[in-house]
Short mmCIF file of C-alpha atoms in Angstrom, two decimals:
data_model
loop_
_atom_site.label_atom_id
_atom_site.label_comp_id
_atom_site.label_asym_id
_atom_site.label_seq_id
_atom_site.Cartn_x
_atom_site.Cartn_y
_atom_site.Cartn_z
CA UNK A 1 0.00 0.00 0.00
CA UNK A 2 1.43 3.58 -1.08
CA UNK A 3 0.65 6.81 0.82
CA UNK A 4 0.28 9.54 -0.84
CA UNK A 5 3.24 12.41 -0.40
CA UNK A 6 2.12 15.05 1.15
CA UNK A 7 1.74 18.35 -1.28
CA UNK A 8 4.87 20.45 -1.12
CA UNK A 9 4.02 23.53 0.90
CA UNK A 10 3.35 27.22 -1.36
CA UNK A 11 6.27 29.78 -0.86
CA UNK A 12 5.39 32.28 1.43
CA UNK A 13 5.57 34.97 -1.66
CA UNK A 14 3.01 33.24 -3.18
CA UNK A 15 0.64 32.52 -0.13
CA UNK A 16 1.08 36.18 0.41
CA UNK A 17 0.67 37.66 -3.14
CA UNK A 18 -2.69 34.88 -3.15
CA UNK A 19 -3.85 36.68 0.18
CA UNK A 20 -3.63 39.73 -1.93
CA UNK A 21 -5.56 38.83 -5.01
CA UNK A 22 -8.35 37.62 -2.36
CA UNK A 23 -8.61 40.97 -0.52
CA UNK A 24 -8.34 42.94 -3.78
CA UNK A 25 -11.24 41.14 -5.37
CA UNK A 26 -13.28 41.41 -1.88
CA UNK A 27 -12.70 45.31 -1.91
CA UNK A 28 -13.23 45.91 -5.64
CA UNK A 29 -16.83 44.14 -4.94
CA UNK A 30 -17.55 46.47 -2.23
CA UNK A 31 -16.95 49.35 -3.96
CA UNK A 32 -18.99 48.73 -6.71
CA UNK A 33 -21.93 47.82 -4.22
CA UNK A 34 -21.36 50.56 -2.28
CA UNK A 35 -20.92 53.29 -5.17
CA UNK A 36 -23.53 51.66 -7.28
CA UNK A 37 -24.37 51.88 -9.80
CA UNK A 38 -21.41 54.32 -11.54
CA UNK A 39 -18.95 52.52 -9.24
CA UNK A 40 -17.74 55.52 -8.28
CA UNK A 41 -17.78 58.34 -5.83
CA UNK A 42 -19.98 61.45 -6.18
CA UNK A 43 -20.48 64.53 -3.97
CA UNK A 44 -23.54 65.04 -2.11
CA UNK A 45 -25.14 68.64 -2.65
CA UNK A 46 -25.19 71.09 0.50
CA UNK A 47 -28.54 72.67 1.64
CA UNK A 48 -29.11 76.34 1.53
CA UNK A 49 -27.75 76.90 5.25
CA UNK A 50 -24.81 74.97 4.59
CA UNK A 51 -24.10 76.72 1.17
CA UNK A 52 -24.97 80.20 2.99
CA UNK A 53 -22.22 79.69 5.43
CA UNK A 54 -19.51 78.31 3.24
CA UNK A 55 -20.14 81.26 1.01
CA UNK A 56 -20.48 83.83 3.66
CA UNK A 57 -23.93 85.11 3.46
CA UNK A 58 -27.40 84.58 4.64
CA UNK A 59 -29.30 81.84 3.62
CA UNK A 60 -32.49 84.68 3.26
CA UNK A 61 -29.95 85.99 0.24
CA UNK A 62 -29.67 82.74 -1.30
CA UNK A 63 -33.66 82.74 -1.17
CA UNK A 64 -33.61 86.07 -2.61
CA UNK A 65 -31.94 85.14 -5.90
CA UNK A 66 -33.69 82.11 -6.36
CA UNK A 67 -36.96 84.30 -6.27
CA UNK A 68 -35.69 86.60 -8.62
CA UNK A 69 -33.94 84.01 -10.86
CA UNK A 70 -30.34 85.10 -10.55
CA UNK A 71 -27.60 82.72 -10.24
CA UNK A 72 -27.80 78.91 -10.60
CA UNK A 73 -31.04 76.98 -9.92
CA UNK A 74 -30.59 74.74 -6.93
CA UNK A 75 -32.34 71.42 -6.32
CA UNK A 76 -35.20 71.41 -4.65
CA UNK A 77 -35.80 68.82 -1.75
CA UNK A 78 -39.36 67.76 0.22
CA UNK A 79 -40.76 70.53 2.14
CA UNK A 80 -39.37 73.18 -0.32
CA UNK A 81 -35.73 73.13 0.74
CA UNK A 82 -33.01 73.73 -1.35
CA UNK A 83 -29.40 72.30 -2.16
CA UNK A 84 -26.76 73.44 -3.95
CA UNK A 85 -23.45 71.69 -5.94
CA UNK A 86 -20.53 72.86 -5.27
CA UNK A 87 -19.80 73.83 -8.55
CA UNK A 88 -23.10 76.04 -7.86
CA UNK A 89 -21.93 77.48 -5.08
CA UNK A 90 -18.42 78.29 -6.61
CA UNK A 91 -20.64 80.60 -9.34
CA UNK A 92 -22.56 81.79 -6.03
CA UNK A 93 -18.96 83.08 -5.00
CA UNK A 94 -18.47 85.01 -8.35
CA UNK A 95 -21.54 86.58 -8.43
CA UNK A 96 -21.51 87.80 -4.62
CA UNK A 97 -18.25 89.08 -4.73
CA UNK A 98 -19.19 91.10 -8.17
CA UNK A 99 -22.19 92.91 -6.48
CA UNK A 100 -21.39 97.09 -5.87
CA UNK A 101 -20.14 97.50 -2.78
CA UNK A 102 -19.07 94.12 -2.20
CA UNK A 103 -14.59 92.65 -1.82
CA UNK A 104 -14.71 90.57 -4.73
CA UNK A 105 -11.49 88.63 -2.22
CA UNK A 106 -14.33 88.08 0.60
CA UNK A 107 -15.79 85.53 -1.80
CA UNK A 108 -13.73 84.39 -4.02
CA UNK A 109 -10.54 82.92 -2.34
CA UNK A 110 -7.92 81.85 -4.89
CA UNK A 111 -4.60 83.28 -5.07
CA UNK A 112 -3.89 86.46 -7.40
CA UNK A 113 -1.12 87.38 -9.72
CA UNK A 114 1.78 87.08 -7.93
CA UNK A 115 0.86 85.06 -4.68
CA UNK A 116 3.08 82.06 -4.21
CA UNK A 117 1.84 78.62 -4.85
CA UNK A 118 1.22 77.17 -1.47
CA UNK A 119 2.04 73.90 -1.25
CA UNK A 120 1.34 71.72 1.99
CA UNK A 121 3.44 68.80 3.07
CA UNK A 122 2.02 66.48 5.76
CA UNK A 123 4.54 64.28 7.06
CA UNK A 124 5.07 61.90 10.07
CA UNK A 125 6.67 58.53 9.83
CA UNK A 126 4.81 56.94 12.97
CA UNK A 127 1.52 55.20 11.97
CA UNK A 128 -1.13 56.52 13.41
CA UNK A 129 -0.61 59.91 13.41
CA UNK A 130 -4.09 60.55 11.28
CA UNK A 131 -1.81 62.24 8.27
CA UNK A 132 -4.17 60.97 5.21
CA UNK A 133 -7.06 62.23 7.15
CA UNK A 134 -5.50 65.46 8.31
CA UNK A 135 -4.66 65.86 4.15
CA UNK A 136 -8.08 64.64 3.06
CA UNK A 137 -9.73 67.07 5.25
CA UNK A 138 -7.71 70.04 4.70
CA UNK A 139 -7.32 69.44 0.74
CA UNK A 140 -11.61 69.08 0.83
CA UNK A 141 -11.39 72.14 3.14
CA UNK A 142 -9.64 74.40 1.05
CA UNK A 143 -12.12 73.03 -2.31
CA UNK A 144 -14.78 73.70 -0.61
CA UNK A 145 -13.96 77.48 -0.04
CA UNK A 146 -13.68 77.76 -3.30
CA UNK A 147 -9.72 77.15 -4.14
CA UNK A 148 -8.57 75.04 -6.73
CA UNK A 149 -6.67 72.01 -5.03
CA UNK A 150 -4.23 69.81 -6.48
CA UNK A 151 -3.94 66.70 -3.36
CA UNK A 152 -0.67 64.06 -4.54
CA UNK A 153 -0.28 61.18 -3.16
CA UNK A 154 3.43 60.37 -2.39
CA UNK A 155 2.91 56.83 -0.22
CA UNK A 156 3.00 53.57 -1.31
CA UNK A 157 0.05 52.45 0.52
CA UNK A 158 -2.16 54.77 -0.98
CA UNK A 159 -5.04 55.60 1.58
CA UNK A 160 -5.54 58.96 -0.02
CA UNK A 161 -6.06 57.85 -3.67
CA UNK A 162 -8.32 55.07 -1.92
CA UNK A 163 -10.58 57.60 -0.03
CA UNK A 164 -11.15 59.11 -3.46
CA UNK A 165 -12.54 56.06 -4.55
CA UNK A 166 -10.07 54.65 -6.55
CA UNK A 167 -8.43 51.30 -5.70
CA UNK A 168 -4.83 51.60 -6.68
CA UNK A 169 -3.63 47.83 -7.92
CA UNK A 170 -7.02 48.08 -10.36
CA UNK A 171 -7.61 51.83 -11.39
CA UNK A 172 -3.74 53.00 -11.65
CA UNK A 173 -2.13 51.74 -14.17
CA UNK A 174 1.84 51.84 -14.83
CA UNK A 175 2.91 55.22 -15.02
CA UNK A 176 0.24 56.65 -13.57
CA UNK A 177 1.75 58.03 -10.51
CA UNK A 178 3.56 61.04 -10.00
CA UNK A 179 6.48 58.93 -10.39
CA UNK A 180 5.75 59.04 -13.97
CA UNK A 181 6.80 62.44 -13.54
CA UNK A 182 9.68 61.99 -11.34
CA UNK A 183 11.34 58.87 -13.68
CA UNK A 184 15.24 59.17 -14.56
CA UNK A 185 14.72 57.52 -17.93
CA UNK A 186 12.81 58.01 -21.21
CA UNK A 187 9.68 57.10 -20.04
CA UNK A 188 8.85 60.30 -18.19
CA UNK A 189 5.67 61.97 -18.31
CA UNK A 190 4.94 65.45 -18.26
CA UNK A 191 2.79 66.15 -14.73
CA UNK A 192 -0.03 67.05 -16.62
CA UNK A 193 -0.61 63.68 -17.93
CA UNK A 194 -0.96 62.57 -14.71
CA UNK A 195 -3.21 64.69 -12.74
CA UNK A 196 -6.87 63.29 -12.62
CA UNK A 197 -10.15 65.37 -12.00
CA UNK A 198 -12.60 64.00 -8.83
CA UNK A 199 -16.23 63.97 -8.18
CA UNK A 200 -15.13 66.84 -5.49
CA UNK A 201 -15.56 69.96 -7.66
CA UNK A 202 -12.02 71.90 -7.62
CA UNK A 203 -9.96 69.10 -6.03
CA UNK A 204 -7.96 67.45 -8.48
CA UNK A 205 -5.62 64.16 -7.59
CA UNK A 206 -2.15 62.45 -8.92
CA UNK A 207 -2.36 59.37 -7.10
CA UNK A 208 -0.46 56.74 -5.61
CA UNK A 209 0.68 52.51 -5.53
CA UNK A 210 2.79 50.68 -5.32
CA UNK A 211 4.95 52.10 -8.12
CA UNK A 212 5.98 55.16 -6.07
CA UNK A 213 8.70 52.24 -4.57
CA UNK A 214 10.20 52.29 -7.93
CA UNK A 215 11.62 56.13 -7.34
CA UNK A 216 13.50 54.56 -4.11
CA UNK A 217 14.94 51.89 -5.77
CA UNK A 218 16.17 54.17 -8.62
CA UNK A 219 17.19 57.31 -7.07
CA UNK A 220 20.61 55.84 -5.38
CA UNK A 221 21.76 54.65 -8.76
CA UNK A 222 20.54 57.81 -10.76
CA UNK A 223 22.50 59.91 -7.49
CA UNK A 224 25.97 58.57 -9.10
CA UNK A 225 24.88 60.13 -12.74
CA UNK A 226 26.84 63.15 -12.57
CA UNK A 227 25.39 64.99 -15.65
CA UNK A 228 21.72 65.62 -13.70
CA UNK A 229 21.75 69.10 -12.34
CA UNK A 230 19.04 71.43 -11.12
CA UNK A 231 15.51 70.38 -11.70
CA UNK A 232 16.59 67.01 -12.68
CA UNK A 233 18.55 66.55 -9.08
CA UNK A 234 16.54 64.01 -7.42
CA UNK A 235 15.44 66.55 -4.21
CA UNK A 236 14.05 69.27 -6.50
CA UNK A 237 12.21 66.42 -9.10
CA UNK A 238 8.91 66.66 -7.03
CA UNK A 239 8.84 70.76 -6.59
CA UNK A 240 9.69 70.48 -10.91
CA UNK A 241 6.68 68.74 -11.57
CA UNK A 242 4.52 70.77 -9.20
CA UNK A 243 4.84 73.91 -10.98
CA UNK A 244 4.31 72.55 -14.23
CA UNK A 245 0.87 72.44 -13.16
CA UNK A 246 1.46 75.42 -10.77
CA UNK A 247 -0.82 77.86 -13.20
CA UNK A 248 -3.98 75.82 -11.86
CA UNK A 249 -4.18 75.26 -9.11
CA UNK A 250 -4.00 77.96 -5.33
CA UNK A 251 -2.55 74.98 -3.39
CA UNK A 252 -1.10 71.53 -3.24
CA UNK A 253 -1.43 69.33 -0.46
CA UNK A 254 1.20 66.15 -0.22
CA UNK A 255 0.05 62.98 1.91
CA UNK A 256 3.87 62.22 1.95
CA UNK A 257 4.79 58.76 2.86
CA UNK A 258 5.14 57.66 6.34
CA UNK A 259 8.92 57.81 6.18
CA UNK A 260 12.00 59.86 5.58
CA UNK A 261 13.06 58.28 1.95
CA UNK A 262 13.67 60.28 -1.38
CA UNK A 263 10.21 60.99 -1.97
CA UNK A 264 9.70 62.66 1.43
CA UNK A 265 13.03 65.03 0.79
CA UNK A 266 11.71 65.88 -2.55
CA UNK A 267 8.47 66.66 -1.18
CA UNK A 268 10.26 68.71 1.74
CA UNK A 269 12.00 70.37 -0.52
CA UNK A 270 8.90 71.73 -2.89
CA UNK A 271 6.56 72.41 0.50
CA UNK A 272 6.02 76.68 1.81
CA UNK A 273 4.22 74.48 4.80
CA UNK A 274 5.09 71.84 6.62
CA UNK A 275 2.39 70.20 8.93
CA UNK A 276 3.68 67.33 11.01
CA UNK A 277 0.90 65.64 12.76
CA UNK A 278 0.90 64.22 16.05
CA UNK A 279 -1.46 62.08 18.30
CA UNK A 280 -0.70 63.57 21.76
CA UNK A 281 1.09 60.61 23.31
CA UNK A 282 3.95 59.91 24.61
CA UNK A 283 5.23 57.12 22.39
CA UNK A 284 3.75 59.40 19.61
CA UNK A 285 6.05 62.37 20.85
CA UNK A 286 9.36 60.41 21.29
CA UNK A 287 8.82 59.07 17.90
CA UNK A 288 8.05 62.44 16.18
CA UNK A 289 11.24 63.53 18.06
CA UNK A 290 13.16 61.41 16.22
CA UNK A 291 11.88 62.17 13.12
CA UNK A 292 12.92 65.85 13.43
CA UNK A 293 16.36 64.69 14.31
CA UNK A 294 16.24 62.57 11.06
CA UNK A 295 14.65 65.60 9.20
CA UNK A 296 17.41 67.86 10.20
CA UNK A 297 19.53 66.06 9.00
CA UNK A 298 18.68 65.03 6.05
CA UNK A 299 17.66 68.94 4.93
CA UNK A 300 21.11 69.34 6.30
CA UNK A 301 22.44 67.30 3.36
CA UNK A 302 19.75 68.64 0.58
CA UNK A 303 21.18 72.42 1.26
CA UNK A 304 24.12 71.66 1.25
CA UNK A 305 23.76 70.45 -2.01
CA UNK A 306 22.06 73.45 -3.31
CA UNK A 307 18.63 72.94 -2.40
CA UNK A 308 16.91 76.03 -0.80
CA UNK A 309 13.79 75.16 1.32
CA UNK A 310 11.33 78.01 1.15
CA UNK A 311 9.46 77.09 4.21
CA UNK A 312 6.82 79.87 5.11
CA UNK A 313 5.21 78.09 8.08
CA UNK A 314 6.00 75.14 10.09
CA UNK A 315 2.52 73.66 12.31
CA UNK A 316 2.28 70.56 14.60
CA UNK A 317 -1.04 69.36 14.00
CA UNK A 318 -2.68 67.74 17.47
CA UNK A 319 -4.68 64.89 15.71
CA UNK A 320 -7.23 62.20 17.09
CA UNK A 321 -6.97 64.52 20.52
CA UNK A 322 -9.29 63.98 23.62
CA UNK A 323 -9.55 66.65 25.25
CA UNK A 324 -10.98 64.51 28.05
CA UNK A 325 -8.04 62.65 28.64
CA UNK A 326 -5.89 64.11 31.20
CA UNK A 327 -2.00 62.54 29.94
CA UNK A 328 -3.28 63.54 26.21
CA UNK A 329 -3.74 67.74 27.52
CA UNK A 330 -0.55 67.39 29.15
CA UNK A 331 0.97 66.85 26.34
CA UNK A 332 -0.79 69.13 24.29
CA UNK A 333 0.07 71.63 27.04
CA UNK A 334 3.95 70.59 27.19
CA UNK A 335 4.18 70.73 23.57
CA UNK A 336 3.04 74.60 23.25
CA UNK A 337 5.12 75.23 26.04
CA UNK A 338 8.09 74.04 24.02
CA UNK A 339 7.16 74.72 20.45
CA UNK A 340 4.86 78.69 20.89
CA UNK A 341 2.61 79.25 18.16
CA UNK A 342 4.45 76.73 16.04
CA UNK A 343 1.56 74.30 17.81
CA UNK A 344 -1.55 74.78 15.86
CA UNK A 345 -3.90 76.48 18.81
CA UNK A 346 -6.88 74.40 17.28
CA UNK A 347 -6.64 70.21 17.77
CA UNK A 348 -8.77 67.59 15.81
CA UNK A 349 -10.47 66.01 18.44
CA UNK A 350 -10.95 61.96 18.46
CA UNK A 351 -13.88 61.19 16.75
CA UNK A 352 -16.59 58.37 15.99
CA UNK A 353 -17.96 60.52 13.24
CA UNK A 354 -14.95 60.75 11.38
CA UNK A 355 -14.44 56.91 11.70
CA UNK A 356 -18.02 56.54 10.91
CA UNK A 357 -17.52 57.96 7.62
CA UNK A 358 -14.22 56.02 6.74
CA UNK A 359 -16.30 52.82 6.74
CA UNK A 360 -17.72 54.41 3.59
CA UNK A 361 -14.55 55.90 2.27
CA UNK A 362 -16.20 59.54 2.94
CA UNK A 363 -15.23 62.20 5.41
CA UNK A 364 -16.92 64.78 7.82
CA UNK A 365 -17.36 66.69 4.30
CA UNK A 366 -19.04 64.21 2.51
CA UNK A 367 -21.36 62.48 4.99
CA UNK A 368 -24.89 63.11 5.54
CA UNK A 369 -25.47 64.82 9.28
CA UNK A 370 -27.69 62.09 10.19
CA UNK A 371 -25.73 59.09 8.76
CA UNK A 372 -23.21 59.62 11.85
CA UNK A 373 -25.62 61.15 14.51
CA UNK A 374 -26.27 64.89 15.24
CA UNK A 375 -24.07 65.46 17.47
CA UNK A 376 -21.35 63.37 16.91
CA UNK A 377 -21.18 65.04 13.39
CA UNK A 378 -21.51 68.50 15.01
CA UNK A 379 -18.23 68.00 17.22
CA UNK A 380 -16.00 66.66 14.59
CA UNK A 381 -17.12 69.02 11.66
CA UNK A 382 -16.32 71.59 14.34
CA UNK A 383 -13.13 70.61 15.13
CA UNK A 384 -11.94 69.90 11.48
CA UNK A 385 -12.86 73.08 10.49
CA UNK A 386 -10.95 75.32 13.38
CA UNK A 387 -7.98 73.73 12.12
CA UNK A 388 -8.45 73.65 8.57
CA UNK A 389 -9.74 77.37 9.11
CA UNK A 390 -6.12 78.25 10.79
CA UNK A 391 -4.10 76.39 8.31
CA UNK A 392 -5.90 78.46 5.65
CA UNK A 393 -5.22 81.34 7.74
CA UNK A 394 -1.38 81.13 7.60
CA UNK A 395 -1.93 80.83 3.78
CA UNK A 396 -3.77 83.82 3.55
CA UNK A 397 -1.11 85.66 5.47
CA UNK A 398 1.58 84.72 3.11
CA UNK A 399 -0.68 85.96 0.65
CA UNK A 400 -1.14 89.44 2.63
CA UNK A 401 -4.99 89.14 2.58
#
């Protein structure tokens, strides 16, 4: 009698790259159940109060127009309520800030002739830290007053390009990334070709997979070239590509990768703000210590090379705070006592609203009020907005509004 040999066991490459394909095809059905039946993400539209107060007027004016049939029809809901697009309330803007007697700049917020690009790094390299939401938010923020947004996604994992409802090993093909743009070899791709337009009017995305690796592998080998100078040095590649593109857009906001590689540097290196978030604890604090002794000394290296950071602001973002928790203000506390107003004097608070949302790849911005609870929602959009509204703030200064 013959036994039969047991089967020879799979690699572990292959058991992993099969637990993959598995997970891949579970999320790709989700999202196509869940964004049915386009597949894809659209923006809700924002009732007359909430359209009044992003715009900065009354929703009684709003009324008024509507009435008199000036300005963009809005939707109208059950019990005679009305909603607005933000593309709709973008040409609310315009026409507001054209009336006599009115700061055209009150209502229409993008940068004039002139004002610097600003472009927003968000970095940390401990997990954690909430940096895709912190760049989610504030790049959503900033759309939603009315700026045109350009959000890049620098990490390898890709959570940003996800939230936007694209699923990176399906949707982004080869080439696709900004690394397209970043490439040492003939293959490059002017930025332009690799920006993509949202369902979030004014918020446009380069996004990010797995290929963003390939600029770490290559960047070492391309550093012994000697014939790249300027722009095509590896540090100033990112800022390069940026202003390519600069003509459209007021900001950029970078969800740079948690860690201090090439891409990071180069995305240092193009930022005029640098937010580094932090959870307030105290394993979150030692390791964001280190990574400003790592930063340091890595910018070190980049200038004296001939880089020249152009840094307008630096923030430390208090993320996922709870104000509740005594160790957490502590550290908050300790932290402004060290760092001054270089500690952003609003905190996003710890939220189940927030989280809520992420089930459902939205934000605070996207989800229905009810779909998270009342006052759940009321808290967090709260607290986003006091420190989106400050970060916008410093831009505004550097713009001398």
């Amino acid at each position: 009698m013959t036994s039969e040999r047991p089967s020879t066991p799979r690699r572990t490459s292959e058991r992993v790259a099969r637990h993959a394909e598995i997970l891949s095809t579970q999320l790709l059905s989700m999202r196509e159940a869940m964004f049915a039946p386009r597949s894809g993400k659209t923006l809700r539209t924002f009732t007359s109060g909430e359209a009044g107060r992003l715009i900065g007027v009354a929703d009684a004016s709003l009324r008024h127009l509507t009435i008199d049939g000036v300005g963009p029809v809005p939707q109208f809901l059950p019990g005679g309520r009305r909603a607005y697009t933000l593309a709709q309330m973008n040409e609310l803007r315009i026409l507001f800030g054209n009336r006599p007697a009115r700061d055209f700049a009150d209502f229409v917020h993008r940068r004039e002739v002139g004002d610097k690009l600003q472009v927003l790094a968000i970095a940390n390299f401990k997990g954690g830290s909430a940096k895709t939401t912190t760049a989610l938010h504030l790049a959503q923020y900033l759309a939603l007053q009315g700026l045109r947004v350009l959000a890049i996604d620098l990490d390898p994992q890709a959570s940003l390009t996800g939230m936007f409802g694209y699923q990176p090993e399906f949707d982004i093909g080869a080439n696709e990334t900004i690394y397209g743009a970043l490439r040492y070899d003939e293959a490059r791709r002017p930025m332009r070709e690799v920006v993509r337009s949202t369902y979030f009017e004014g918020l446009d995305l380069v996004p990010g997979n797995i290929e963003l690796m390939e600029f770490e592998h290559e960047t070492p080998r391309a550093m012994l070239d000697r014939t790249l100078r300027g722009s095509n040095l590896f540090f100033r590649r990112i800022r390069a590509a940026i202003y390519e593109v600069a003509d459209d857009y007021d900001t950029v906001v970078i969800d740079c990768p948690p860690q201090l590689g090439f891409l990071t540097v180069g995305a240092l290196n193009a930022a005029t703000g640098l937010l580094v978030t932090i959870h307030p604890q105290m394993v979150d604090v030692a390791s964001m210590n280190q990574f400003l002794l790592m930063t340091a000394d890595l910018l070190e290296v980049v200038e004296d090379a001939g880089g020249q950071l152009e840094l307008d602001f630096i923030r430390y973002v208090m993320t996922r705070h709870d104000p509740n928790d005594m160790p957490e203000t502590q550290i908050v506390t300790l932290l402004r006592s060290l760092f001054g107003e270089d500690v952003l004097q609003a905190t996003a608070c710890k939220s189940t609203a927030i989280a809520n949302a992420g089930l459902t790849k939205q934000t605070i911005y996207e989800v229905e009020r009810q779909a998270v609870g009342r006052a759940a929602y009321d808290r967090a959009l709260g607290s986003m907005n006091a420190v989106n509204a400050e970060i916008f703030g410093l831009m505004e200064k550097v713009w001398d509004r």
